[in-house]
Amino acid sequence: MPMESLIIGVFVIGYLAITLEHNLKLDKLIPALVMMAVCWAVVSLGIDSFSMWFDSSNHGLVDGFSTMLHDEKVHLVEETLLHHLGKTAEILVFLLGAMTIVEIIDYFDGFSTIKNYVGFKSKKKLLWMFSGLAFLLSAIIDNLTATIVLISILQKIVKNRDERIWFAGLIIIAANAGGAWSPIGDVTTTMLWIGNKVSTLKLVEYLFIPSLLCMAVPSLIASFMPAFKGEIKFDDNEEDKPKNKFSGKMLFIGLAAIVFVPVFKTITHLPPYVGMMLSLGVVATFAEIFSRTKFSLTDFNTLEESNQQAAHGPVHHSLSKIEMPSILFFLGILMAVAALESLGILFNFATTLKQTVPMLGTELHGEGVSDLVVMLLGVGSAVIDNVPLVAASLGMFSEPLDNELWHFIAFAAGTGGSMLIIGSAAGVVAMGMEKIDFFWYLKNIAWLALIGFVVGSAAFMITRTMF
């Protein structure tokens, strides 16, 4: 137990260092990486003192772990570390691919095409446009990619960062809400779908209305807030800047390539990062072809720039602009949570929650699991990553396919993470791209996310009897 307490202590201190990033003047990736390394070091050094081990691949505790020999336990640690690194790498490689495609589109000035289509300057209209797009896009291409794409577009339209982070906050809420009702919209929903706990049709039936309300209610409240009053100020000089003649084509090819990823996954049953790499290869091919005819030889002002960029090409240029600190931060925090998960700490937390939380007269699910327990799992997913919590629930509950419990877990885990900026993949990416402060988000956006979560949960409880 002392070793487990030590790991929890390291995690809490690391978590605090991440949240106090601006006060400590320390980039959040540093505590995330240190926390990951120290947690796994403690696991490895104290392996003989732990009484249980959680097998992530089978979503259950390892039988007879305490009676294993030391060498067997060490081998198990190595296997588990490799498993978690593989799962984390899938997300990171996927993220690298999506970010590179977005940067290639930007290289050809593709997002200015969207900016020209936005024929209004009203902040309120812009809020609804981004919320609606985040809700729909995240269901098609997943909440992580949708957040990257939309914040990239947002950066081209709203130049003032203080105004932009408000939009980014609402994009996180809308993207997580949109991801909950689609089997490919969120990592946790995908886990339940692959694990044969939910089917696509029933997921849409159960969760579309709660998810829509989870997005719409916070957006409606926000539209009356001072931050969304008035109009966006565009830079007049910037609109006169000549556009690349391939900007429209590159935008279409790039977004089509990202939308193709879930289609590829459905056809081949391969992880999404494989499809993303194929899409990146296709987009990069078009980028190289277009860049060769990009500059006119008669335009002497751009000739020098042409020679510089020709040496690297659009793909190298785009890769150099990727937000690598965000990728490393993601690696650190996911692998640190994996250490807690592997020792069965999260599994025990979820089991204790199930046993000790009173039923409070709420409607019961198959194994006497109250709605309150599922909602607390949702709140828990804001503090701890939602992936291990859903993994723990897969091992805890044995309800059949399309039982309402699984759909409620999908909703709670998917949307509950919006309450803290590091509670969801979309939030972590937005935090990296926009340098959003943890406490700014907690003060200004968290309460909106909580209202959306509660309204959506209430809507689920009312509408589930219909299906």
Short mmCIF file of C-alpha atoms in Angstrom, two decimals:
data_model
loop_
_atom_site.label_atom_id
_atom_site.label_comp_id
_atom_site.label_asym_id
_atom_site.label_seq_id
_atom_site.Cartn_x
_atom_site.Cartn_y
_atom_site.Cartn_z
CA MET A 1 0.00 0.00 0.00
CA PRO A 2 2.78 2.57 0.75
CA MET A 3 4.10 2.17 -2.81
CA GLU A 4 0.62 2.70 -4.25
CA SER A 5 0.26 5.82 -2.06
CA LEU A 6 3.63 7.04 -3.37
CA ILE A 7 2.48 6.68 -7.00
CA ILE A 8 -0.80 8.48 -6.27
CA GLY A 9 1.24 11.21 -4.51
CA VAL A 10 3.55 11.60 -7.53
CA PHE A 11 0.51 11.78 -9.83
CA VAL A 12 -1.21 14.43 -7.67
CA ILE A 13 1.97 16.58 -7.45
CA GLY A 14 2.51 16.26 -11.23
CA TYR A 15 -1.14 17.12 -11.87
CA LEU A 16 -0.88 20.21 -9.67
CA ALA A 17 2.30 21.30 -11.48
CA ILE A 18 0.42 21.03 -14.81
CA THR A 19 -2.52 23.10 -13.51
CA LEU A 20 -0.16 25.72 -11.99
CA GLU A 21 1.86 25.98 -15.23
CA HIS A 22 1.59 29.79 -15.44
CA ASN A 23 2.32 30.37 -11.73
CA LEU A 24 5.39 28.09 -11.74
CA LYS A 25 6.59 29.45 -15.13
CA LEU A 26 7.14 25.83 -16.13
CA ASP A 27 5.90 24.34 -19.42
CA LYS A 28 3.27 21.68 -18.68
CA LEU A 29 5.10 19.03 -20.72
CA ILE A 30 7.93 18.97 -18.10
CA PRO A 31 5.82 17.79 -15.10
CA ALA A 32 3.88 15.44 -17.42
CA LEU A 33 7.05 13.67 -18.61
CA VAL A 34 8.66 13.60 -15.13
CA MET A 35 5.41 12.27 -13.61
CA MET A 36 5.25 9.51 -16.23
CA ALA A 37 8.88 8.42 -15.72
CA VAL A 38 8.72 8.50 -11.90
CA CYS A 39 5.39 6.61 -11.75
CA TRP A 40 6.70 3.78 -13.91
CA ALA A 41 10.04 3.75 -12.04
CA VAL A 42 8.16 3.25 -8.75
CA VAL A 43 6.08 0.49 -10.38
CA SER A 44 9.20 -1.30 -11.59
CA LEU A 45 11.17 -0.94 -8.34
CA GLY A 46 8.28 -1.92 -6.08
CA ILE A 47 6.71 -4.60 -8.26
CA ASP A 48 6.90 -7.26 -5.51
CA SER A 49 4.95 -5.12 -3.04
CA PHE A 50 1.84 -4.75 -5.22
CA SER A 51 -1.05 -7.15 -4.66
CA MET A 52 -2.88 -6.79 -8.00
CA TRP A 53 -2.34 -5.98 -11.67
CA PHE A 54 -4.86 -4.74 -14.23
CA ASP A 55 -4.67 -6.31 -17.69
CA SER A 56 -5.78 -3.55 -20.08
CA SER A 57 -6.00 -5.82 -23.09
CA ASN A 58 -8.62 -8.02 -21.33
CA HIS A 59 -10.12 -5.21 -19.19
CA GLY A 60 -9.76 -7.22 -15.99
CA LEU A 61 -7.44 -8.04 -13.07
CA VAL A 62 -4.69 -10.63 -13.60
CA ASP A 63 -5.46 -13.87 -11.74
CA GLY A 64 -2.84 -15.02 -9.24
CA PHE A 65 -0.62 -11.94 -9.62
CA SER A 66 0.51 -11.99 -5.96
CA THR A 67 1.78 -15.60 -6.29
CA MET A 68 3.87 -14.90 -9.41
CA LEU A 69 7.66 -15.05 -9.35
CA HIS A 70 9.66 -11.79 -9.49
CA ASP A 71 10.87 -12.43 -13.06
CA GLU A 72 7.30 -13.10 -14.23
CA LYS A 73 6.15 -9.82 -12.69
CA VAL A 74 9.01 -7.90 -14.35
CA HIS A 75 8.09 -9.45 -17.68
CA LEU A 76 4.45 -8.45 -17.10
CA VAL A 77 5.51 -4.84 -16.40
CA GLU A 78 7.49 -4.75 -19.66
CA GLU A 79 4.56 -6.19 -21.62
CA THR A 80 2.09 -3.76 -20.04
CA LEU A 81 4.37 -0.77 -20.67
CA LEU A 82 4.72 -1.81 -24.30
CA HIS A 83 0.93 -2.25 -24.61
CA HIS A 84 0.25 1.24 -23.21
CA LEU A 85 3.01 2.81 -25.29
CA GLY A 86 1.45 1.19 -28.36
CA LYS A 87 -2.02 2.53 -27.52
CA THR A 88 -0.62 6.00 -26.74
CA ALA A 89 1.51 5.96 -29.91
CA GLU A 90 -1.63 5.19 -31.95
CA ILE A 91 -3.15 8.45 -30.67
CA LEU A 92 0.08 10.45 -31.08
CA VAL A 93 0.80 9.24 -34.64
CA PHE A 94 -2.83 9.95 -35.54
CA LEU A 95 -2.45 13.41 -34.02
CA LEU A 96 0.81 14.06 -35.92
CA GLY A 97 -0.89 13.10 -39.19
CA ALA A 98 -3.92 15.32 -38.57
CA MET A 99 -1.78 18.29 -37.49
CA THR A 100 0.47 17.92 -40.55
CA ILE A 101 -2.52 17.85 -42.94
CA VAL A 102 -3.89 20.98 -41.24
CA GLU A 103 -0.49 22.70 -41.58
CA ILE A 104 -0.25 21.71 -45.28
CA ILE A 105 -3.69 23.26 -45.88
CA ASP A 106 -2.45 26.38 -44.08
CA TYR A 107 0.76 26.40 -46.19
CA PHE A 108 -1.44 26.87 -49.26
CA ASP A 109 -3.53 29.47 -47.41
CA GLY A 110 -6.54 27.10 -47.61
CA PHE A 111 -8.29 28.35 -44.50
CA SER A 112 -8.60 31.85 -45.98
CA THR A 113 -11.15 30.28 -48.36
CA ILE A 114 -13.38 29.46 -45.37
CA LYS A 115 -12.75 32.94 -43.97
CA ASN A 116 -14.11 34.43 -47.19
CA TYR A 117 -17.23 32.25 -46.95
CA VAL A 118 -17.93 33.60 -43.46
CA GLY A 119 -19.90 36.62 -44.57
CA PHE A 120 -20.59 37.97 -41.08
CA LYS A 121 -18.60 39.50 -38.24
CA SER A 122 -21.08 38.88 -35.41
CA LYS A 123 -19.43 36.98 -32.53
CA LYS A 124 -22.75 35.36 -31.63
CA LYS A 125 -23.24 33.95 -35.16
CA LEU A 126 -19.61 32.83 -35.22
CA LEU A 127 -20.10 31.01 -31.90
CA TRP A 128 -23.09 29.06 -33.26
CA MET A 129 -21.24 28.31 -36.50
CA PHE A 130 -18.23 26.85 -34.66
CA SER A 131 -20.36 24.98 -32.10
CA GLY A 132 -22.50 23.45 -34.85
CA LEU A 133 -19.47 22.51 -36.96
CA ALA A 134 -17.68 21.00 -33.93
CA PHE A 135 -20.77 18.95 -33.05
CA LEU A 136 -21.18 17.52 -36.57
CA LEU A 137 -17.50 17.19 -37.55
CA SER A 138 -16.52 15.37 -34.33
CA ALA A 139 -19.16 12.71 -35.06
CA ILE A 140 -17.67 12.15 -38.53
CA ILE A 141 -13.90 12.53 -38.00
CA ASP A 142 -13.72 12.30 -34.13
CA ASN A 143 -13.55 15.06 -31.52
CA LEU A 144 -9.75 15.26 -31.45
CA THR A 145 -9.32 15.93 -35.20
CA ALA A 146 -12.39 18.20 -35.30
CA THR A 147 -10.86 20.35 -32.54
CA ILE A 148 -7.52 20.62 -34.40
CA VAL A 149 -9.23 21.58 -37.69
CA LEU A 150 -11.65 24.10 -36.13
CA ILE A 151 -9.08 25.83 -33.92
CA SER A 152 -6.82 26.14 -36.99
CA ILE A 153 -9.71 27.81 -38.86
CA LEU A 154 -10.52 29.93 -35.79
CA GLN A 155 -6.93 31.22 -35.69
CA LYS A 156 -7.34 32.52 -39.25
CA ILE A 157 -10.67 34.24 -38.56
CA VAL A 158 -10.25 35.61 -35.01
CA LYS A 159 -6.83 37.24 -34.65
CA ASN A 160 -7.24 38.45 -31.04
CA ARG A 161 -6.21 35.57 -28.74
CA ASP A 162 -8.22 36.89 -25.75
CA GLU A 163 -11.37 36.69 -27.89
CA ARG A 164 -10.33 33.40 -29.51
CA ILE A 165 -9.90 31.32 -26.34
CA TRP A 166 -13.59 31.86 -25.50
CA PHE A 167 -14.55 30.29 -28.84
CA ALA A 168 -12.00 27.50 -28.24
CA GLY A 169 -13.64 26.70 -24.88
CA LEU A 170 -17.06 26.27 -26.49
CA ILE A 171 -15.52 24.23 -29.34
CA ILE A 172 -14.21 21.76 -26.70
CA ILE A 173 -17.70 21.34 -25.19
CA ALA A 174 -19.36 20.96 -28.62
CA ALA A 175 -16.71 18.54 -29.96
CA ASN A 176 -16.98 16.26 -26.92
CA ALA A 177 -20.79 16.35 -27.14
CA GLY A 178 -20.65 15.51 -30.85
CA GLY A 179 -18.19 12.69 -30.26
CA ALA A 180 -20.47 10.94 -27.75
CA TRP A 181 -23.27 9.95 -30.17
CA SER A 182 -21.04 8.50 -32.90
CA PRO A 183 -19.11 5.19 -32.63
CA ILE A 184 -16.02 6.87 -34.13
CA GLY A 185 -16.49 10.25 -32.43
CA ASP A 186 -14.59 9.60 -29.22
CA VAL A 187 -11.96 7.10 -28.04
CA THR A 188 -14.22 5.86 -25.21
CA THR A 189 -17.27 5.44 -27.46
CA THR A 190 -15.07 3.55 -29.95
CA MET A 191 -13.92 1.27 -27.09
CA LEU A 192 -17.53 0.44 -26.19
CA TRP A 193 -18.38 -0.08 -29.87
CA ILE A 194 -15.40 -2.38 -30.54
CA GLY A 195 -16.12 -4.20 -27.26
CA ASN A 196 -19.64 -5.06 -28.53
CA LYS A 197 -21.36 -3.04 -25.81
CA VAL A 198 -23.14 -0.54 -28.09
CA SER A 199 -24.35 -0.67 -31.70
CA THR A 200 -24.21 2.30 -34.07
CA LEU A 201 -27.97 2.65 -34.58
CA LYS A 202 -28.88 2.44 -30.89
CA LEU A 203 -26.04 4.81 -29.96
CA VAL A 204 -27.48 7.47 -32.26
CA GLU A 205 -31.04 6.79 -31.02
CA TYR A 206 -30.10 7.00 -27.33
CA LEU A 207 -27.55 9.80 -27.39
CA PHE A 208 -28.29 12.23 -30.23
CA ILE A 209 -30.82 14.35 -28.27
CA PRO A 210 -28.82 14.40 -24.98
CA SER A 211 -25.62 15.25 -26.91
CA LEU A 212 -27.36 17.99 -28.91
CA LEU A 213 -28.65 19.58 -25.69
CA CYS A 214 -25.19 19.19 -24.09
CA MET A 215 -23.83 21.35 -26.96
CA ALA A 216 -26.78 23.73 -27.48
CA VAL A 217 -27.52 24.80 -23.88
CA PRO A 218 -23.96 26.01 -23.05
CA SER A 219 -23.77 27.74 -26.47
CA LEU A 220 -27.13 29.45 -25.83
CA ILE A 221 -26.03 30.66 -22.39
CA ALA A 222 -22.63 31.79 -23.78
CA SER A 223 -24.30 33.76 -26.58
CA PHE A 224 -25.68 36.16 -23.92
CA MET A 225 -22.27 36.63 -22.25
CA PRO A 226 -20.17 39.80 -22.78
CA ALA A 227 -17.40 37.81 -24.51
CA PHE A 228 -19.74 37.07 -27.45
CA LYS A 229 -21.24 40.56 -27.79
CA GLY A 230 -20.30 42.78 -30.73
CA GLU A 231 -18.31 41.98 -33.85
CA ILE A 232 -14.93 40.49 -34.76
CA LYS A 233 -12.37 43.04 -35.96
CA PHE A 234 -10.73 41.89 -39.19
CA ASP A 235 -7.36 43.21 -40.32
CA ASP A 236 -8.16 45.19 -43.49
CA ASN A 237 -4.60 44.94 -44.80
CA GLU A 238 -4.63 41.18 -44.48
CA GLU A 239 -7.70 40.74 -46.67
CA ASP A 240 -5.83 42.37 -49.54
CA LYS A 241 -3.07 39.75 -49.32
CA PRO A 242 -2.94 37.68 -52.52
CA LYS A 243 -4.21 34.12 -52.07
CA ASN A 244 -2.54 31.01 -53.36
CA LYS A 245 -4.38 29.79 -56.47
CA PHE A 246 -4.49 26.23 -55.03
CA SER A 247 -5.94 27.26 -51.65
CA GLY A 248 -9.48 26.06 -52.40
CA LYS A 249 -8.31 22.75 -53.88
CA MET A 250 -5.94 22.06 -50.97
CA LEU A 251 -8.68 22.79 -48.41
CA PHE A 252 -11.03 20.36 -50.14
CA ILE A 253 -8.37 17.63 -50.55
CA GLY A 254 -7.14 18.02 -46.94
CA LEU A 255 -10.59 17.89 -45.32
CA ALA A 256 -11.71 15.04 -47.62
CA ALA A 257 -8.58 13.08 -46.60
CA ILE A 258 -9.39 13.53 -42.90
CA VAL A 259 -13.04 12.48 -43.44
CA PHE A 260 -11.75 9.40 -45.32
CA VAL A 261 -10.01 8.07 -42.16
CA PRO A 262 -13.12 6.62 -40.43
CA VAL A 263 -14.22 5.11 -43.79
CA PHE A 264 -10.83 3.38 -44.12
CA LYS A 265 -11.12 2.12 -40.53
CA THR A 266 -14.60 0.67 -41.16
CA ILE A 267 -13.49 -1.12 -44.35
CA THR A 268 -10.13 -2.51 -43.11
CA HIS A 269 -10.74 -2.73 -39.32
CA LEU A 270 -7.27 -1.25 -38.84
CA PRO A 271 -6.58 1.45 -36.20
CA PRO A 272 -7.34 5.05 -37.32
CA TYR A 273 -3.67 6.10 -37.45
CA VAL A 274 -3.07 3.78 -40.44
CA GLY A 275 -5.77 5.58 -42.44
CA MET A 276 -4.43 8.95 -41.28
CA MET A 277 -0.95 8.07 -42.60
CA LEU A 278 -2.47 7.09 -45.96
CA SER A 279 -4.39 10.37 -46.05
CA LEU A 280 -1.25 12.31 -45.15
CA GLY A 281 0.63 10.58 -48.01
CA VAL A 282 -2.09 11.53 -50.50
CA VAL A 283 -2.32 15.16 -49.28
CA ALA A 284 1.50 15.46 -49.28
CA THR A 285 1.62 14.18 -52.88
CA PHE A 286 -0.82 16.88 -54.05
CA ALA A 287 1.08 19.47 -51.97
CA GLU A 288 4.37 18.61 -53.71
CA ILE A 289 2.73 18.73 -57.15
CA PHE A 290 1.02 22.07 -56.47
CA SER A 291 4.12 23.65 -54.88
CA ARG A 292 6.12 23.17 -58.10
CA THR A 293 3.80 25.53 -59.94
CA LYS A 294 3.22 27.79 -56.97
CA PHE A 295 5.48 30.70 -57.86
CA SER A 296 5.69 32.69 -61.06
CA LEU A 297 9.28 33.17 -62.31
CA THR A 298 8.42 36.70 -63.38
CA ASP A 299 7.57 37.66 -59.80
CA PHE A 300 11.03 38.66 -58.53
CA ASN A 301 9.75 39.52 -55.03
CA THR A 302 8.84 35.91 -54.31
CA LEU A 303 11.72 34.30 -56.22
CA GLU A 304 14.03 34.18 -53.18
CA GLU A 305 11.26 32.81 -50.98
CA SER A 306 10.52 30.26 -53.70
CA ASN A 307 14.12 29.00 -53.65
CA GLN A 308 14.11 28.72 -49.85
CA GLN A 309 10.86 26.78 -49.69
CA ALA A 310 11.67 24.62 -52.70
CA ALA A 311 14.61 23.23 -50.74
CA HIS A 312 12.27 21.99 -48.03
CA GLY A 313 8.89 21.65 -49.74
CA PRO A 314 5.45 22.03 -48.16
CA VAL A 315 5.63 18.75 -46.22
CA HIS A 316 8.93 19.57 -44.45
CA HIS A 317 7.71 23.11 -43.83
CA SER A 318 4.43 21.81 -42.32
CA LEU A 319 6.16 19.20 -40.13
CA SER A 320 8.44 21.89 -38.72
CA LYS A 321 5.40 23.90 -37.59
CA ILE A 322 3.75 21.08 -35.61
CA GLU A 323 3.18 21.70 -31.91
CA MET A 324 5.61 19.06 -30.56
CA PRO A 325 5.29 20.13 -26.88
CA SER A 326 1.59 19.17 -27.08
CA ILE A 327 2.52 15.72 -28.42
CA LEU A 328 5.04 15.13 -25.61
CA PHE A 329 2.59 16.43 -22.99
CA PHE A 330 0.02 13.99 -24.31
CA LEU A 331 2.56 11.14 -24.08
CA GLY A 332 3.40 12.05 -20.47
CA ILE A 333 -0.13 12.38 -19.14
CA LEU A 334 -1.52 9.27 -20.90
CA MET A 335 1.39 7.07 -19.79
CA ALA A 336 1.18 8.38 -16.20
CA VAL A 337 -2.52 7.49 -16.07
CA ALA A 338 -1.60 4.08 -17.54
CA ALA A 339 0.63 3.46 -14.47
CA LEU A 340 -2.34 4.09 -12.15
CA GLU A 341 -4.51 1.89 -14.32
CA SER A 342 -2.01 -0.99 -14.39
CA LEU A 343 -1.89 -1.26 -10.58
CA GLY A 344 -5.67 -1.60 -10.47
CA ILE A 345 -6.00 1.76 -8.64
CA LEU A 346 -8.58 3.12 -11.11
CA PHE A 347 -10.37 -0.24 -11.23
CA ASN A 348 -10.65 -0.23 -7.42
CA PHE A 349 -11.85 3.39 -7.48
CA ALA A 350 -14.66 2.51 -9.91
CA THR A 351 -15.60 -0.65 -7.94
CA THR A 352 -15.64 1.27 -4.63
CA LEU A 353 -17.80 3.92 -6.26
CA LYS A 354 -20.25 1.26 -7.38
CA GLN A 355 -20.46 -0.31 -3.90
CA THR A 356 -20.51 2.74 -1.65
CA VAL A 357 -22.58 5.35 -3.52
CA PRO A 358 -26.19 5.21 -2.27
CA MET A 359 -28.87 4.46 -4.84
CA LEU A 360 -30.82 7.62 -3.85
CA GLY A 361 -33.97 6.18 -5.40
CA THR A 362 -32.62 6.66 -8.92
CA GLU A 363 -33.50 4.20 -11.63
CA LEU A 364 -31.41 1.05 -11.38
CA HIS A 365 -29.55 -0.69 -14.17
CA GLY A 366 -28.98 -4.42 -14.56
CA GLU A 367 -26.53 -4.96 -11.71
CA GLY A 368 -27.90 -2.34 -9.35
CA VAL A 369 -25.77 0.44 -10.80
CA SER A 370 -27.41 3.78 -10.09
CA ASP A 371 -27.50 6.75 -12.46
CA LEU A 372 -25.54 8.65 -9.84
CA VAL A 373 -22.60 6.20 -10.15
CA VAL A 374 -22.49 6.71 -13.93
CA MET A 375 -22.66 10.50 -13.50
CA LEU A 376 -19.82 10.34 -10.95
CA LEU A 377 -17.80 8.32 -13.49
CA GLY A 378 -18.45 11.21 -15.89
CA VAL A 379 -17.20 13.76 -13.34
CA GLY A 380 -14.25 11.45 -12.63
CA SER A 381 -13.37 11.42 -16.33
CA ALA A 382 -12.72 15.18 -16.09
CA VAL A 383 -10.09 14.63 -13.38
CA ILE A 384 -8.62 11.33 -14.60
CA ASP A 385 -8.48 10.37 -18.27
CA ASN A 386 -11.81 8.88 -19.39
CA VAL A 387 -10.18 5.95 -21.23
CA PRO A 388 -9.10 3.96 -18.12
CA LEU A 389 -12.41 4.71 -16.39
CA VAL A 390 -14.33 3.23 -19.33
CA ALA A 391 -11.83 0.34 -19.42
CA ALA A 392 -12.59 -0.26 -15.73
CA SER A 393 -16.35 -0.17 -16.38
CA LEU A 394 -15.90 -2.78 -19.15
CA GLY A 395 -14.38 -5.09 -16.55
CA MET A 396 -16.91 -4.24 -13.82
CA PHE A 397 -20.26 -4.55 -15.57
CA SER A 398 -21.54 -7.49 -17.60
CA GLU A 399 -24.71 -6.08 -19.17
CA PRO A 400 -25.56 -7.27 -22.71
CA LEU A 401 -25.19 -5.35 -25.99
CA ASP A 402 -27.13 -2.06 -26.11
CA ASN A 403 -28.13 -2.10 -22.46
CA GLU A 404 -28.92 1.51 -21.51
CA LEU A 405 -26.05 1.45 -18.97
CA TRP A 406 -23.43 1.32 -21.74
CA HIS A 407 -25.03 4.23 -23.58
CA PHE A 408 -25.14 6.32 -20.41
CA ILE A 409 -21.45 5.49 -19.73
CA ALA A 410 -20.62 6.52 -23.33
CA PHE A 411 -22.38 9.86 -22.80
CA ALA A 412 -20.99 10.54 -19.30
CA ALA A 413 -17.38 9.64 -20.14
CA GLY A 414 -17.50 11.51 -23.46
CA THR A 415 -19.00 14.78 -22.23
CA GLY A 416 -17.89 14.80 -18.57
CA GLY A 417 -14.29 15.43 -19.63
CA SER A 418 -15.26 18.93 -20.85
CA MET A 419 -15.48 20.13 -17.23
CA LEU A 420 -11.68 20.42 -16.98
CA ILE A 421 -9.39 21.37 -19.85
CA ILE A 422 -7.16 18.33 -19.28
CA GLY A 423 -10.17 16.02 -18.91
CA SER A 424 -10.47 15.21 -22.61
CA ALA A 425 -8.26 14.75 -25.67
CA ALA A 426 -9.98 17.74 -27.33
CA GLY A 427 -9.22 19.90 -24.29
CA VAL A 428 -5.57 18.84 -24.11
CA VAL A 429 -5.05 19.65 -27.81
CA ALA A 430 -6.81 23.02 -27.48
CA MET A 431 -4.70 23.78 -24.39
CA GLY A 432 -1.55 23.08 -26.41
CA MET A 433 -2.62 24.98 -29.55
CA GLU A 434 -3.94 28.08 -27.76
CA LYS A 435 -1.90 28.01 -24.51
CA ILE A 436 -5.13 28.14 -22.50
CA ASP A 437 -4.59 28.48 -18.76
CA PHE A 438 -6.09 25.69 -16.59
CA PHE A 439 -7.63 28.12 -14.09
CA TRP A 440 -8.96 30.46 -16.77
CA TYR A 441 -10.87 27.50 -18.24
CA LEU A 442 -12.02 26.38 -14.77
CA LYS A 443 -13.39 29.86 -14.01
CA ASN A 444 -14.97 30.71 -17.37
CA ILE A 445 -15.88 27.50 -19.24
CA ALA A 446 -16.16 24.66 -16.67
CA TRP A 447 -19.56 25.78 -15.33
CA LEU A 448 -20.98 25.88 -18.87
CA ALA A 449 -19.69 22.33 -19.46
CA LEU A 450 -21.26 21.21 -16.16
CA ILE A 451 -24.66 22.66 -17.14
CA GLY A 452 -24.46 20.90 -20.51
CA PHE A 453 -23.49 17.62 -18.82
CA VAL A 454 -26.38 17.80 -16.30
CA VAL A 455 -28.96 18.83 -18.94
CA GLY A 456 -27.78 16.06 -21.30
CA SER A 457 -27.86 13.46 -18.49
CA ALA A 458 -31.39 14.51 -17.51
CA ALA A 459 -32.47 14.30 -21.17
CA PHE A 460 -31.01 10.77 -21.37
CA MET A 461 -32.93 9.66 -18.27
CA ILE A 462 -36.17 11.00 -19.74
CA THR A 463 -35.73 9.75 -23.34
CA ARG A 464 -34.23 6.28 -22.66
CA THR A 465 -37.68 4.81 -21.97
CA MET A 466 -38.58 5.57 -25.60
CA PHE A 467 -36.08 3.05 -27.01
#
